[in-house]
């Protein structure tokens, strides 16, 4: 037999076999891809009605806080415009607490956080005309001990808070916003307020600290029915975390308020601090408790299958 013919016959046969295998594999891959497409195009699971209700309830809570905010800011700004330094200083921190309770949700209104709550670090210097809001007034009242030049900033703060009130009514609040908001409020404390950077001139950081805690607890309270169903163990850890932090803070209360936030080797020294009011062991304990609570709160969205 011709050697070329002898070799060509088995080669052709093998080629046919390989072609058949390739065809089968391609068919299987096409079927697999089709199945994947069908699966991915399936309608997402309906959100838990309990979580949806929590979002509606938390928006109602936030609206109530904004109403309180408008009233308390007006007391503060009226005192600034009246050049009543003592009254303005006394009204400064109470005017901020409702904001601190709902800050992540309030931040859903575009640009509002930068206008009312930015610190000097975000600007060229304290005289930057873009530096407005509470902390611009805080600098005047507590660092310069004057209301002079404060009226335009008071007017702007009133205007910006009115914008928040007007625009928040149309903001959509989702269950994920509530879960993330609860976590973000505690991150605010553990990453910022614990350092004393927030109210560096007035040293009233603990009022803000408490406002963040209250807002986070309110969010979890709204989500509680959903969490009781999906992950009661996680809920228990979170509630214990809040209780532990509040117990650590309790000795720092003074009447309806708090001691000034004066720490050892304070990175933001102030003549308002005549001694240490929050000692290193307390700060270390709070840092540890906040870290644990923050970790547990970060799991809420996943536990409720929110996305």
PDB file of N, CA and C in Angstrom, residues 40-87:
ATOM      1  N   UNK A  40     -29.201  34.381  35.761  1.00  0.00           N
ATOM      2  CA  UNK A  40     -28.877  35.744  36.146  1.00  0.00           C
ATOM      3  C   UNK A  40     -29.988  36.717  35.817  1.00  0.00           C
ATOM      4  N   UNK A  41     -30.829  36.362  34.863  1.00  0.00           N
ATOM      5  CA  UNK A  41     -31.915  37.263  34.484  1.00  0.00           C
ATOM      6  C   UNK A  41     -33.162  37.050  35.332  1.00  0.00           C
ATOM      7  N   UNK A  42     -33.088  36.093  36.257  1.00  0.00           N
ATOM      8  CA  UNK A  42     -34.247  35.852  37.117  1.00  0.00           C
ATOM      9  C   UNK A  42     -34.486  37.058  38.010  1.00  0.00           C
ATOM     10  N   UNK A  43     -35.715  37.327  38.326  1.00  0.00           N
ATOM     11  CA  UNK A  43     -36.067  38.484  39.151  1.00  0.00           C
ATOM     12  C   UNK A  43     -35.453  38.348  40.537  1.00  0.00           C
ATOM     13  N   UNK A  44     -34.860  39.454  41.083  1.00  0.00           N
ATOM     14  CA  UNK A  44     -34.286  39.385  42.431  1.00  0.00           C
ATOM     15  C   UNK A  44     -35.369  39.136  43.467  1.00  0.00           C
ATOM     16  N   UNK A  45     -34.938  38.577  44.582  1.00  0.00           N
ATOM     17  CA  UNK A  45     -35.897  38.289  45.647  1.00  0.00           C
ATOM     18  C   UNK A  45     -36.513  39.583  46.164  1.00  0.00           C
ATOM     19  N   UNK A  46     -37.770  39.541  46.477  1.00  0.00           N
ATOM     20  CA  UNK A  46     -38.453  40.722  47.011  1.00  0.00           C
ATOM     21  C   UNK A  46     -37.861  41.078  48.366  1.00  0.00           C
ATOM     22  N   UNK A  47     -37.680  42.382  48.642  1.00  0.00           N
ATOM     23  CA  UNK A  47     -37.107  42.777  49.934  1.00  0.00           C
ATOM     24  C   UNK A  47     -38.023  42.377  51.086  1.00  0.00           C
ATOM     25  N   UNK A  48     -37.418  42.116  52.223  1.00  0.00           N
ATOM     26  CA  UNK A  48     -38.160  41.750  53.419  1.00  0.00           C
ATOM     27  C   UNK A  48     -39.084  42.911  53.798  1.00  0.00           C
ATOM     28  N   UNK A  49     -40.381  42.680  53.897  1.00  0.00           N
ATOM     29  CA  UNK A  49     -41.304  43.762  54.277  1.00  0.00           C
ATOM     30  C   UNK A  49     -40.932  44.426  55.598  1.00  0.00           C
ATOM     31  N   UNK A  50     -40.321  43.658  56.506  1.00  0.00           N
ATOM     32  CA  UNK A  50     -39.911  44.227  57.789  1.00  0.00           C
ATOM     33  C   UNK A  50     -38.791  45.259  57.595  1.00  0.00           C
ATOM     34  N   UNK A  51     -37.879  44.976  56.654  1.00  0.00           N
ATOM     35  CA  UNK A  51     -36.795  45.915  56.373  1.00  0.00           C
ATOM     36  C   UNK A  51     -37.331  47.145  55.645  1.00  0.00           C
ATOM     37  N   UNK A  52     -38.275  46.938  54.761  1.00  0.00           N
ATOM     38  CA  UNK A  52     -38.896  48.066  54.042  1.00  0.00           C
ATOM     39  C   UNK A  52     -39.607  48.983  55.031  1.00  0.00           C
ATOM     40  N   UNK A  53     -40.300  48.396  55.984  1.00  0.00           N
ATOM     41  CA  UNK A  53     -40.990  49.187  57.005  1.00  0.00           C
ATOM     42  C   UNK A  53     -39.981  49.947  57.864  1.00  0.00           C
ATOM     43  N   UNK A  54     -38.847  49.311  58.145  1.00  0.00           N
ATOM     44  CA  UNK A  54     -37.803  49.974  58.932  1.00  0.00           C
ATOM     45  C   UNK A  54     -37.296  51.222  58.225  1.00  0.00           C
ATOM     46  N   UNK A  55     -37.134  51.140  56.907  1.00  0.00           N
ATOM     47  CA  UNK A  55     -36.671  52.300  56.144  1.00  0.00           C
ATOM     48  C   UNK A  55     -37.687  53.439  56.205  1.00  0.00           C
ATOM     49  N   UNK A  56     -38.957  53.096  56.070  1.00  0.00           N
ATOM     50  CA  UNK A  56     -40.004  54.121  56.149  1.00  0.00           C
ATOM     51  C   UNK A  56     -40.042  54.752  57.537  1.00  0.00           C
ATOM     52  N   UNK A  57     -39.913  53.927  58.556  1.00  0.00           N
ATOM     53  CA  UNK A  57     -39.939  54.432  59.937  1.00  0.00           C
ATOM     54  C   UNK A  57     -38.720  55.304  60.239  1.00  0.00           C
ATOM     55  N   UNK A  58     -37.566  54.912  59.703  1.00  0.00           N
ATOM     56  CA  UNK A  58     -36.358  55.692  59.983  1.00  0.00           C
ATOM     57  C   UNK A  58     -36.389  57.030  59.241  1.00  0.00           C
ATOM     58  N   UNK A  59     -36.995  57.059  58.070  1.00  0.00           N
ATOM     59  CA  UNK A  59     -37.143  58.349  57.389  1.00  0.00           C
ATOM     60  C   UNK A  59     -38.044  59.266  58.207  1.00  0.00           C
ATOM     61  N   UNK A  60     -39.112  58.712  58.760  1.00  0.00           N
ATOM     62  CA  UNK A  60     -39.988  59.507  59.622  1.00  0.00           C
ATOM     63  C   UNK A  60     -39.223  60.040  60.820  1.00  0.00           C
ATOM     64  N   UNK A  61     -38.387  59.198  61.400  1.00  0.00           N
ATOM     65  CA  UNK A  61     -37.532  59.621  62.515  1.00  0.00           C
ATOM     66  C   UNK A  61     -36.621  60.766  62.080  1.00  0.00           C
ATOM     67  N   UNK A  62     -36.014  60.624  60.907  1.00  0.00           N
ATOM     68  CA  UNK A  62     -35.098  61.649  60.415  1.00  0.00           C
ATOM     69  C   UNK A  62     -35.822  62.970  60.162  1.00  0.00           C
ATOM     70  N   UNK A  63     -37.021  62.909  59.639  1.00  0.00           N
ATOM     71  CA  UNK A  63     -37.800  64.131  59.407  1.00  0.00           C
ATOM     72  C   UNK A  63     -38.073  64.841  60.728  1.00  0.00           C
ATOM     73  N   UNK A  64     -38.390  64.078  61.755  1.00  0.00           N
ATOM     74  CA  UNK A  64     -38.605  64.659  63.080  1.00  0.00           C
ATOM     75  C   UNK A  64     -37.342  65.313  63.612  1.00  0.00           C
ATOM     76  N   UNK A  65     -36.195  64.681  63.367  1.00  0.00           N
ATOM     77  CA  UNK A  65     -34.921  65.255  63.794  1.00  0.00           C
ATOM     78  C   UNK A  65     -34.610  66.547  63.045  1.00  0.00           C
ATOM     79  N   UNK A  66     -34.961  66.596  61.775  1.00  0.00           N
ATOM     80  CA  UNK A  66     -34.723  67.812  60.998  1.00  0.00           C
ATOM     81  C   UNK A  66     -35.603  68.950  61.498  1.00  0.00           C
ATOM     82  N   UNK A  67     -36.832  68.643  61.862  1.00  0.00           N
ATOM     83  CA  UNK A  67     -37.693  69.681  62.445  1.00  0.00           C
ATOM     84  C   UNK A  67     -37.082  70.230  63.731  1.00  0.00           C
ATOM     85  N   UNK A  68     -36.565  69.344  64.568  1.00  0.00           N
ATOM     86  CA  UNK A  68     -35.900  69.769  65.803  1.00  0.00           C
ATOM     87  C   UNK A  68     -34.640  70.568  65.477  1.00  0.00           C
ATOM     88  N   UNK A  69     -33.933  70.138  64.451  1.00  0.00           N
ATOM     89  CA  UNK A  69     -32.717  70.817  64.024  1.00  0.00           C
ATOM     90  C   UNK A  69     -32.997  72.264  63.621  1.00  0.00           C
ATOM     91  N   UNK A  70     -34.028  72.463  62.824  1.00  0.00           N
ATOM     92  CA  UNK A  70     -34.378  73.818  62.370  1.00  0.00           C
ATOM     93  C   UNK A  70     -34.604  74.736  63.569  1.00  0.00           C
ATOM     94  N   UNK A  71     -35.349  74.246  64.540  1.00  0.00           N
ATOM     95  CA  UNK A  71     -35.672  75.062  65.713  1.00  0.00           C
ATOM     96  C   UNK A  71     -34.432  75.366  66.544  1.00  0.00           C
ATOM     97  N   UNK A  72     -33.595  74.369  66.773  1.00  0.00           N
ATOM     98  CA  UNK A  72     -32.420  74.576  67.632  1.00  0.00           C
ATOM     99  C   UNK A  72     -31.345  75.411  66.948  1.00  0.00           C
ATOM    100  N   UNK A  73     -31.216  75.259  65.643  1.00  0.00           N
ATOM    101  CA  UNK A  73     -30.270  76.103  64.913  1.00  0.00           C
ATOM    102  C   UNK A  73     -30.710  77.561  64.958  1.00  0.00           C
ATOM    103  N   UNK A  74     -32.012  77.790  64.904  1.00  0.00           N
ATOM    104  CA  UNK A  74     -32.526  79.165  64.954  1.00  0.00           C
ATOM    105  C   UNK A  74     -32.180  79.828  66.294  1.00  0.00           C
ATOM    106  N   UNK A  75     -32.267  79.083  67.379  1.00  0.00           N
ATOM    107  CA  UNK A  75     -31.871  79.620  68.687  1.00  0.00           C
ATOM    108  C   UNK A  75     -30.398  80.015  68.660  1.00  0.00           C
ATOM    109  N   UNK A  76     -29.589  79.147  68.083  1.00  0.00           N
ATOM    110  CA  UNK A  76     -28.149  79.387  67.997  1.00  0.00           C
ATOM    111  C   UNK A  76     -27.841  80.606  67.125  1.00  0.00           C
ATOM    112  N   UNK A  77     -28.379  80.624  65.928  1.00  0.00           N
ATOM    113  CA  UNK A  77     -28.050  81.704  64.996  1.00  0.00           C
ATOM    114  C   UNK A  77     -28.635  83.045  65.446  1.00  0.00           C
ATOM    115  N   UNK A  78     -29.776  83.022  66.106  1.00  0.00           N
ATOM    116  CA  UNK A  78     -30.340  84.264  66.653  1.00  0.00           C
ATOM    117  C   UNK A  78     -29.391  84.861  67.695  1.00  0.00           C
ATOM    118  N   UNK A  79     -28.793  84.001  68.517  1.00  0.00           N
ATOM    119  CA  UNK A  79     -27.857  84.484  69.535  1.00  0.00           C
ATOM    120  C   UNK A  79     -26.611  85.086  68.890  1.00  0.00           C
ATOM    121  N   UNK A  80     -26.149  84.471  67.787  1.00  0.00           N
ATOM    122  CA  UNK A  80     -24.993  85.022  67.069  1.00  0.00           C
ATOM    123  C   UNK A  80     -25.333  86.393  66.501  1.00  0.00           C
ATOM    124  N   UNK A  81     -26.494  86.483  65.859  1.00  0.00           N
ATOM    125  CA  UNK A  81     -26.896  87.766  65.260  1.00  0.00           C
ATOM    126  C   UNK A  81     -27.130  88.849  66.313  1.00  0.00           C
ATOM    127  N   UNK A  82     -27.513  88.436  67.512  1.00  0.00           N
ATOM    128  CA  UNK A  82     -27.749  89.389  68.600  1.00  0.00           C
ATOM    129  C   UNK A  82     -26.449  89.767  69.310  1.00  0.00           C
ATOM    130  N   UNK A  83     -25.337  89.197  68.844  1.00  0.00           N
ATOM    131  CA  UNK A  83     -24.027  89.460  69.464  1.00  0.00           C
ATOM    132  C   UNK A  83     -24.002  89.089  70.947  1.00  0.00           C
ATOM    133  N   UNK A  84     -24.735  88.005  71.273  1.00  0.00           N
ATOM    134  CA  UNK A  84     -24.756  87.504  72.647  1.00  0.00           C
ATOM    135  C   UNK A  84     -23.822  86.297  72.705  1.00  0.00           C
ATOM    136  N   UNK A  85     -22.576  86.559  73.039  1.00  0.00           N
ATOM    137  CA  UNK A  85     -21.553  85.508  72.998  1.00  0.00           C
ATOM    138  C   UNK A  85     -21.879  84.346  73.922  1.00  0.00           C
ATOM    139  N   UNK A  86     -22.268  84.641  75.141  1.00  0.00           N
ATOM    140  CA  UNK A  86     -22.534  83.573  76.101  1.00  0.00           C
ATOM    141  C   UNK A  86     -23.686  82.689  75.638  1.00  0.00           C
ATOM    142  N   UNK A  87     -24.765  83.321  75.152  1.00  0.00           N
ATOM    143  CA  UNK A  87     -25.923  82.556  74.683  1.00  0.00           C
ATOM    144  C   UNK A  87     -25.567  81.743  73.445  1.00  0.00           C
TER     145      UNK A  87
END
